[in-house]
């Protein structure tokens, strides 16, 4: 297997693009298929803080860490934990100027950063991978949404929670956690929403309900371009649990407020003052410990391999998955064996972290009348990775 494989990557998210950068740099024939019609055609969601031991390490391996450091927002690393009922500040972490090791970057900015070095035509926009086949000679055939096919030696599934590549490896599917995040939007915040801007500060705000509002939480993030995104998170009612993104499609700010009884009026401004609802995001996770048989020509990284509740570690793990896989392929005399060995490394790493995330998430959104604050705060989970 000394000949370099022809590689298809499903998905142009952070993981897929990290892998594409490193593999293209090392002379591989790489094509990325992405369902978005362009890099900017769809809102990519909120900000990310990339951690030193994983997300930043991946960018270092890809030769892009300096660009990230020059682009990221170093002043937006604050963290505030606010009491849900009183609105009082329980914790405030404001790094001194010039300190803090996880500067924030908007998802769209990160995508553009990762796209810029790629050869023209590497990413094929407007069509996603929908199925995987095999030629009589044992090569892989990628079936695309637009009806075309593409032959290759290796398919890397970086196509997220609903991965079509995963479906070719295992029947295991992500499970709805029973919790949905409704994303809301504030623009021109310093001028139009000064109260919300002051509440959120320059970074992340979190508040977890504990009482009549249990099973609820509010989060907010300072983004670039004077934007704040807030997230109203709640355990859905029994009749919402089938497909909440459809059952809740017409939800209004007043509907949301009704799900947060007893909450501090100060915090409820994160709902009632919002300009619009941006997205309904049902939270899913793969069963912890999910694995699949080693399969020639197929592998997974990121959320396709180990999607877990959003506790600040998913994109960091995904990018490290991608960087280590690309390194393994480039450095191996038997690339197929290297792929399978790297799968084991990835899953051994992500399994315990997924368990921590699932446990903390269930503490936040437990069904009981009262539930504890998470014993593993989200901003510390990544620190326990190694």
PDB file of N, CA and C in Angstrom, residues 32-109:
ATOM      1  N   UNK A  32     -13.113  17.492  -1.160  1.00  0.00           N
ATOM      2  CA  UNK A  32     -14.057  17.675  -0.059  1.00  0.00           C
ATOM      3  C   UNK A  32     -15.421  17.983  -0.655  1.00  0.00           C
ATOM      4  N   UNK A  33     -16.432  17.222  -0.276  1.00  0.00           N
ATOM      5  CA  UNK A  33     -17.808  17.486  -0.708  1.00  0.00           C
ATOM      6  C   UNK A  33     -18.596  18.070   0.455  1.00  0.00           C
ATOM      7  N   UNK A  34     -19.258  19.197   0.201  1.00  0.00           N
ATOM      8  CA  UNK A  34     -19.976  19.936   1.237  1.00  0.00           C
ATOM      9  C   UNK A  34     -21.344  20.366   0.715  1.00  0.00           C
ATOM     10  N   UNK A  35     -22.381  20.124   1.539  1.00  0.00           N
ATOM     11  CA  UNK A  35     -23.736  20.465   1.145  1.00  0.00           C
ATOM     12  C   UNK A  35     -24.017  21.949   1.077  1.00  0.00           C
ATOM     13  N   UNK A  36     -23.340  22.770   1.872  1.00  0.00           N
ATOM     14  CA  UNK A  36     -23.526  24.220   1.781  1.00  0.00           C
ATOM     15  C   UNK A  36     -23.187  24.679   0.370  1.00  0.00           C
ATOM     16  N   UNK A  37     -23.945  25.646  -0.143  1.00  0.00           N
ATOM     17  CA  UNK A  37     -23.712  26.100  -1.508  1.00  0.00           C
ATOM     18  C   UNK A  37     -22.486  26.997  -1.634  1.00  0.00           C
ATOM     19  N   UNK A  38     -22.039  27.558  -0.536  1.00  0.00           N
ATOM     20  CA  UNK A  38     -20.803  28.336  -0.513  1.00  0.00           C
ATOM     21  C   UNK A  38     -20.308  28.392   0.922  1.00  0.00           C
ATOM     22  N   UNK A  39     -19.148  28.981   1.109  1.00  0.00           N
ATOM     23  CA  UNK A  39     -18.579  29.073   2.456  1.00  0.00           C
ATOM     24  C   UNK A  39     -19.441  29.906   3.381  1.00  0.00           C
ATOM     25  N   UNK A  40     -20.204  30.840   2.817  1.00  0.00           N
ATOM     26  CA  UNK A  40     -20.978  31.787   3.630  1.00  0.00           C
ATOM     27  C   UNK A  40     -22.482  31.643   3.459  1.00  0.00           C
ATOM     28  N   UNK A  41     -22.941  30.581   2.797  1.00  0.00           N
ATOM     29  CA  UNK A  41     -24.370  30.479   2.472  1.00  0.00           C
ATOM     30  C   UNK A  41     -25.248  30.158   3.675  1.00  0.00           C
ATOM     31  N   UNK A  42     -24.669  29.638   4.726  1.00  0.00           N
ATOM     32  CA  UNK A  42     -25.445  29.229   5.898  1.00  0.00           C
ATOM     33  C   UNK A  42     -24.761  29.738   7.159  1.00  0.00           C
ATOM     34  N   UNK A  43     -25.563  30.219   8.105  1.00  0.00           N
ATOM     35  CA  UNK A  43     -25.001  30.640   9.383  1.00  0.00           C
ATOM     36  C   UNK A  43     -24.306  29.453  10.042  1.00  0.00           C
ATOM     37  N   UNK A  44     -23.083  29.662  10.490  1.00  0.00           N
ATOM     38  CA  UNK A  44     -22.282  28.573  11.038  1.00  0.00           C
ATOM     39  C   UNK A  44     -22.410  28.419  12.547  1.00  0.00           C
ATOM     40  N   UNK A  45     -23.182  29.307  13.192  1.00  0.00           N
ATOM     41  CA  UNK A  45     -23.315  29.227  14.638  1.00  0.00           C
ATOM     42  C   UNK A  45     -22.358  30.175  15.334  1.00  0.00           C
ATOM     43  N   UNK A  46     -22.241  30.002  16.640  1.00  0.00           N
ATOM     44  CA  UNK A  46     -21.543  30.965  17.476  1.00  0.00           C
ATOM     45  C   UNK A  46     -20.036  30.815  17.479  1.00  0.00           C
ATOM     46  N   UNK A  47     -19.446  31.381  18.508  1.00  0.00           N
ATOM     47  CA  UNK A  47     -17.991  31.439  18.587  1.00  0.00           C
ATOM     48  C   UNK A  47     -17.424  30.141  19.159  1.00  0.00           C
ATOM     49  N   UNK A  48     -16.125  29.992  18.967  1.00  0.00           N
ATOM     50  CA  UNK A  48     -15.394  28.836  19.471  1.00  0.00           C
ATOM     51  C   UNK A  48     -14.173  29.324  20.229  1.00  0.00           C
ATOM     52  N   UNK A  49     -13.849  28.648  21.328  1.00  0.00           N
ATOM     53  CA  UNK A  49     -12.536  28.866  21.926  1.00  0.00           C
ATOM     54  C   UNK A  49     -11.747  27.580  21.750  1.00  0.00           C
ATOM     55  N   UNK A  50     -10.662  27.684  21.029  1.00  0.00           N
ATOM     56  CA  UNK A  50      -9.838  26.525  20.714  1.00  0.00           C
ATOM     57  C   UNK A  50      -8.785  26.355  21.798  1.00  0.00           C
ATOM     58  N   UNK A  51      -8.711  25.140  22.327  1.00  0.00           N
ATOM     59  CA  UNK A  51      -7.869  24.864  23.485  1.00  0.00           C
ATOM     60  C   UNK A  51      -6.458  24.461  23.061  1.00  0.00           C
ATOM     61  N   UNK A  52      -5.507  24.756  23.910  1.00  0.00           N
ATOM     62  CA  UNK A  52      -4.099  24.513  23.597  1.00  0.00           C
ATOM     63  C   UNK A  52      -3.819  23.047  23.275  1.00  0.00           C
ATOM     64  N   UNK A  53      -4.315  22.064  24.078  1.00  0.00           N
ATOM     65  CA  UNK A  53      -3.892  20.680  23.844  1.00  0.00           C
ATOM     66  C   UNK A  53      -4.597  19.973  22.697  1.00  0.00           C
ATOM     67  N   UNK A  54      -5.579  20.595  22.058  1.00  0.00           N
ATOM     68  CA  UNK A  54      -6.276  19.889  20.986  1.00  0.00           C
ATOM     69  C   UNK A  54      -6.566  20.788  19.792  1.00  0.00           C
ATOM     70  N   UNK A  55      -7.494  21.744  19.902  1.00  0.00           N
ATOM     71  CA  UNK A  55      -7.800  22.589  18.754  1.00  0.00           C
ATOM     72  C   UNK A  55      -6.603  23.388  18.274  1.00  0.00           C
ATOM     73  N   UNK A  56      -5.885  24.024  19.207  1.00  0.00           N
ATOM     74  CA  UNK A  56      -4.709  24.796  18.810  1.00  0.00           C
ATOM     75  C   UNK A  56      -3.577  23.890  18.335  1.00  0.00           C
ATOM     76  N   UNK A  57      -3.449  22.721  18.951  1.00  0.00           N
ATOM     77  CA  UNK A  57      -2.430  21.775  18.493  1.00  0.00           C
ATOM     78  C   UNK A  57      -2.702  21.357  17.052  1.00  0.00           C
ATOM     79  N   UNK A  58      -3.976  21.135  16.727  1.00  0.00           N
ATOM     80  CA  UNK A  58      -4.330  20.772  15.356  1.00  0.00           C
ATOM     81  C   UNK A  58      -3.935  21.877  14.381  1.00  0.00           C
ATOM     82  N   UNK A  59      -4.208  23.124  14.739  1.00  0.00           N
ATOM     83  CA  UNK A  59      -3.822  24.234  13.866  1.00  0.00           C
ATOM     84  C   UNK A  59      -2.309  24.352  13.753  1.00  0.00           C
ATOM     85  N   UNK A  60      -1.598  24.060  14.837  1.00  0.00           N
ATOM     86  CA  UNK A  60      -0.131  24.075  14.773  1.00  0.00           C
ATOM     87  C   UNK A  60       0.358  23.024  13.778  1.00  0.00           C
ATOM     88  N   UNK A  61      -0.206  21.825  13.860  1.00  0.00           N
ATOM     89  CA  UNK A  61       0.184  20.758  12.940  1.00  0.00           C
ATOM     90  C   UNK A  61      -0.128  21.132  11.495  1.00  0.00           C
ATOM     91  N   UNK A  62      -1.221  21.884  11.296  1.00  0.00           N
ATOM     92  CA  UNK A  62      -1.614  22.307   9.950  1.00  0.00           C
ATOM     93  C   UNK A  62      -0.864  23.554   9.483  1.00  0.00           C
ATOM     94  N   UNK A  63      -0.021  24.120  10.348  1.00  0.00           N
ATOM     95  CA  UNK A  63       0.725  25.314   9.989  1.00  0.00           C
ATOM     96  C   UNK A  63      -0.093  26.584  10.004  1.00  0.00           C
ATOM     97  N   UNK A  64      -1.190  26.592  10.776  1.00  0.00           N
ATOM     98  CA  UNK A  64      -2.118  27.723  10.758  1.00  0.00           C
ATOM     99  C   UNK A  64      -2.308  28.364  12.125  1.00  0.00           C
ATOM    100  N   UNK A  65      -1.511  27.974  13.105  1.00  0.00           N
ATOM    101  CA  UNK A  65      -1.717  28.522  14.447  1.00  0.00           C
ATOM    102  C   UNK A  65      -1.432  30.023  14.487  1.00  0.00           C
ATOM    103  N   UNK A  66      -0.395  30.471  13.796  1.00  0.00           N
ATOM    104  CA  UNK A  66      -0.073  31.898  13.820  1.00  0.00           C
ATOM    105  C   UNK A  66      -1.199  32.721  13.202  1.00  0.00           C
ATOM    106  N   UNK A  67      -1.804  32.207  12.150  1.00  0.00           N
ATOM    107  CA  UNK A  67      -2.924  32.915  11.517  1.00  0.00           C
ATOM    108  C   UNK A  67      -4.098  32.987  12.481  1.00  0.00           C
ATOM    109  N   UNK A  68      -4.369  31.882  13.161  1.00  0.00           N
ATOM    110  CA  UNK A  68      -5.447  31.873  14.157  1.00  0.00           C
ATOM    111  C   UNK A  68      -5.182  32.899  15.251  1.00  0.00           C
ATOM    112  N   UNK A  69      -3.977  32.915  15.787  1.00  0.00           N
ATOM    113  CA  UNK A  69      -3.658  33.834  16.877  1.00  0.00           C
ATOM    114  C   UNK A  69      -3.775  35.286  16.435  1.00  0.00           C
ATOM    115  N   UNK A  70      -3.464  35.546  15.172  1.00  0.00           N
ATOM    116  CA  UNK A  70      -3.571  36.910  14.659  1.00  0.00           C
ATOM    117  C   UNK A  70      -5.011  37.303  14.363  1.00  0.00           C
ATOM    118  N   UNK A  71      -5.880  36.312  14.182  1.00  0.00           N
ATOM    119  CA  UNK A  71      -7.266  36.562  13.785  1.00  0.00           C
ATOM    120  C   UNK A  71      -8.220  36.523  14.966  1.00  0.00           C
ATOM    121  N   UNK A  72      -7.939  35.672  15.956  1.00  0.00           N
ATOM    122  CA  UNK A  72      -8.869  35.426  17.065  1.00  0.00           C
ATOM    123  C   UNK A  72      -9.018  36.663  17.943  1.00  0.00           C
ATOM    124  N   UNK A  73     -10.102  36.665  18.724  1.00  0.00           N
ATOM    125  CA  UNK A  73     -10.416  37.787  19.606  1.00  0.00           C
ATOM    126  C   UNK A  73      -9.898  37.475  21.016  1.00  0.00           C
ATOM    127  N   UNK A  74      -8.762  38.022  21.351  1.00  0.00           N
ATOM    128  CA  UNK A  74      -8.115  37.727  22.628  1.00  0.00           C
ATOM    129  C   UNK A  74      -8.815  38.402  23.803  1.00  0.00           C
ATOM    130  N   UNK A  75      -9.625  39.414  23.527  1.00  0.00           N
ATOM    131  CA  UNK A  75     -10.295  40.147  24.608  1.00  0.00           C
ATOM    132  C   UNK A  75     -11.640  39.547  24.998  1.00  0.00           C
ATOM    133  N   UNK A  76     -12.067  38.479  24.337  1.00  0.00           N
ATOM    134  CA  UNK A  76     -13.399  37.913  24.586  1.00  0.00           C
ATOM    135  C   UNK A  76     -13.310  36.559  25.274  1.00  0.00           C
ATOM    136  N   UNK A  77     -12.492  36.464  26.339  1.00  0.00           N
ATOM    137  CA  UNK A  77     -12.301  35.198  27.042  1.00  0.00           C
ATOM    138  C   UNK A  77     -12.920  35.198  28.437  1.00  0.00           C
ATOM    139  N   UNK A  78     -13.791  36.156  28.721  1.00  0.00           N
ATOM    140  CA  UNK A  78     -14.426  36.209  30.035  1.00  0.00           C
ATOM    141  C   UNK A  78     -15.433  35.074  30.202  1.00  0.00           C
ATOM    142  N   UNK A  79     -15.670  34.686  31.445  1.00  0.00           N
ATOM    143  CA  UNK A  79     -16.698  33.696  31.784  1.00  0.00           C
ATOM    144  C   UNK A  79     -17.486  34.197  32.978  1.00  0.00           C
ATOM    145  N   UNK A  80     -18.818  34.175  32.864  1.00  0.00           N
ATOM    146  CA  UNK A  80     -19.686  34.575  33.964  1.00  0.00           C
ATOM    147  C   UNK A  80     -20.719  33.487  34.212  1.00  0.00           C
ATOM    148  N   UNK A  81     -20.879  33.132  35.473  1.00  0.00           N
ATOM    149  CA  UNK A  81     -21.916  32.196  35.912  1.00  0.00           C
ATOM    150  C   UNK A  81     -22.882  33.000  36.777  1.00  0.00           C
ATOM    151  N   UNK A  82     -24.147  33.085  36.364  1.00  0.00           N
ATOM    152  CA  UNK A  82     -25.138  33.944  37.006  1.00  0.00           C
ATOM    153  C   UNK A  82     -26.217  33.085  37.659  1.00  0.00           C
ATOM    154  N   UNK A  83     -26.614  33.426  38.885  1.00  0.00           N
ATOM    155  CA  UNK A  83     -27.689  32.704  39.561  1.00  0.00           C
ATOM    156  C   UNK A  83     -29.001  32.899  38.807  1.00  0.00           C
ATOM    157  N   UNK A  84     -29.674  31.789  38.527  1.00  0.00           N
ATOM    158  CA  UNK A  84     -30.864  31.827  37.675  1.00  0.00           C
ATOM    159  C   UNK A  84     -32.005  32.626  38.294  1.00  0.00           C
ATOM    160  N   UNK A  85     -32.139  32.600  39.627  1.00  0.00           N
ATOM    161  CA  UNK A  85     -33.294  33.218  40.291  1.00  0.00           C
ATOM    162  C   UNK A  85     -33.029  34.656  40.709  1.00  0.00           C
ATOM    163  N   UNK A  86     -31.832  34.926  41.219  1.00  0.00           N
ATOM    164  CA  UNK A  86     -31.536  36.260  41.747  1.00  0.00           C
ATOM    165  C   UNK A  86     -30.855  37.166  40.737  1.00  0.00           C
ATOM    166  N   UNK A  87     -30.237  36.571  39.727  1.00  0.00           N
ATOM    167  CA  UNK A  87     -29.471  37.360  38.775  1.00  0.00           C
ATOM    168  C   UNK A  87     -28.126  37.798  39.301  1.00  0.00           C
ATOM    169  N   UNK A  88     -27.745  37.301  40.487  1.00  0.00           N
ATOM    170  CA  UNK A  88     -26.453  37.671  41.062  1.00  0.00           C
ATOM    171  C   UNK A  88     -25.326  36.862  40.411  1.00  0.00           C
ATOM    172  N   UNK A  89     -24.167  37.461  40.351  1.00  0.00           N
ATOM    173  CA  UNK A  89     -23.009  36.801  39.759  1.00  0.00           C
ATOM    174  C   UNK A  89     -22.411  35.808  40.750  1.00  0.00           C
ATOM    175  N   UNK A  90     -22.348  34.540  40.351  1.00  0.00           N
ATOM    176  CA  UNK A  90     -21.767  33.491  41.186  1.00  0.00           C
ATOM    177  C   UNK A  90     -20.273  33.337  40.933  1.00  0.00           C
ATOM    178  N   UNK A  91     -19.880  33.526  39.694  1.00  0.00           N
ATOM    179  CA  UNK A  91     -18.476  33.376  39.309  1.00  0.00           C
ATOM    180  C   UNK A  91     -18.203  34.342  38.174  1.00  0.00           C
ATOM    181  N   UNK A  92     -17.057  34.983  38.235  1.00  0.00           N
ATOM    182  CA  UNK A  92     -16.642  35.869  37.143  1.00  0.00           C
ATOM    183  C   UNK A  92     -15.151  35.694  36.935  1.00  0.00           C
ATOM    184  N   UNK A  93     -14.799  35.221  35.763  1.00  0.00           N
ATOM    185  CA  UNK A  93     -13.402  34.994  35.411  1.00  0.00           C
ATOM    186  C   UNK A  93     -13.055  35.948  34.275  1.00  0.00           C
ATOM    187  N   UNK A  94     -12.292  36.982  34.584  1.00  0.00           N
ATOM    188  CA  UNK A  94     -11.908  37.981  33.588  1.00  0.00           C
ATOM    189  C   UNK A  94     -10.386  37.978  33.495  1.00  0.00           C
ATOM    190  N   UNK A  95      -9.833  37.329  32.473  1.00  0.00           N
ATOM    191  CA  UNK A  95      -8.375  37.299  32.356  1.00  0.00           C
ATOM    192  C   UNK A  95      -7.804  38.712  32.220  1.00  0.00           C
ATOM    193  N   UNK A  96      -6.640  38.916  32.786  1.00  0.00           N
ATOM    194  CA  UNK A  96      -5.959  40.197  32.634  1.00  0.00           C
ATOM    195  C   UNK A  96      -5.599  40.412  31.167  1.00  0.00           C
ATOM    196  N   UNK A  97      -5.551  41.667  30.731  1.00  0.00           N
ATOM    197  CA  UNK A  97      -5.184  41.940  29.331  1.00  0.00           C
ATOM    198  C   UNK A  97      -3.884  41.241  28.951  1.00  0.00           C
ATOM    199  N   UNK A  98      -3.918  40.603  27.792  1.00  0.00           N
ATOM    200  CA  UNK A  98      -2.732  39.910  27.310  1.00  0.00           C
ATOM    201  C   UNK A  98      -2.561  38.511  27.843  1.00  0.00           C
ATOM    202  N   UNK A  99      -3.507  38.060  28.702  1.00  0.00           N
ATOM    203  CA  UNK A  99      -3.433  36.694  29.229  1.00  0.00           C
ATOM    204  C   UNK A  99      -4.621  35.893  28.692  1.00  0.00           C
ATOM    205  N   UNK A 100      -4.736  34.652  29.150  1.00  0.00           N
ATOM    206  CA  UNK A 100      -5.785  33.772  28.632  1.00  0.00           C
ATOM    207  C   UNK A 100      -5.264  33.036  27.415  1.00  0.00           C
ATOM    208  N   UNK A 101      -5.410  31.711  27.412  1.00  0.00           N
ATOM    209  CA  UNK A 101      -4.787  30.922  26.349  1.00  0.00           C
ATOM    210  C   UNK A 101      -5.771  30.352  25.342  1.00  0.00           C
ATOM    211  N   UNK A 102      -7.052  30.771  25.400  1.00  0.00           N
ATOM    212  CA  UNK A 102      -8.048  30.234  24.469  1.00  0.00           C
ATOM    213  C   UNK A 102      -8.841  31.368  23.828  1.00  0.00           C
ATOM    214  N   UNK A 103      -8.203  32.170  22.971  1.00  0.00           N
ATOM    215  CA  UNK A 103      -8.933  33.270  22.341  1.00  0.00           C
ATOM    216  C   UNK A 103     -10.077  32.761  21.479  1.00  0.00           C
ATOM    217  N   UNK A 104     -11.113  33.586  21.355  1.00  0.00           N
ATOM    218  CA  UNK A 104     -12.333  33.198  20.658  1.00  0.00           C
ATOM    219  C   UNK A 104     -12.228  33.484  19.163  1.00  0.00           C
ATOM    220  N   UNK A 105     -12.922  32.658  18.384  1.00  0.00           N
ATOM    221  CA  UNK A 105     -13.008  32.891  16.948  1.00  0.00           C
ATOM    222  C   UNK A 105     -14.397  32.488  16.484  1.00  0.00           C
ATOM    223  N   UNK A 106     -15.007  33.289  15.628  1.00  0.00           N
ATOM    224  CA  UNK A 106     -16.309  32.943  15.082  1.00  0.00           C
ATOM    225  C   UNK A 106     -16.153  31.771  14.120  1.00  0.00           C
ATOM    226  N   UNK A 107     -17.176  30.935  14.049  1.00  0.00           N
ATOM    227  CA  UNK A 107     -17.092  29.737  13.210  1.00  0.00           C
ATOM    228  C   UNK A 107     -16.843  30.079  11.743  1.00  0.00           C
ATOM    229  N   UNK A 108     -17.518  31.112  11.251  1.00  0.00           N
ATOM    230  CA  UNK A 108     -17.323  31.485   9.851  1.00  0.00           C
ATOM    231  C   UNK A 108     -15.898  31.960   9.603  1.00  0.00           C
ATOM    232  N   UNK A 109     -15.340  32.703  10.531  1.00  0.00           N
ATOM    233  CA  UNK A 109     -13.958  33.170  10.387  1.00  0.00           C
ATOM    234  C   UNK A 109     -12.997  31.982  10.383  1.00  0.00           C
TER     235      UNK A 109
END
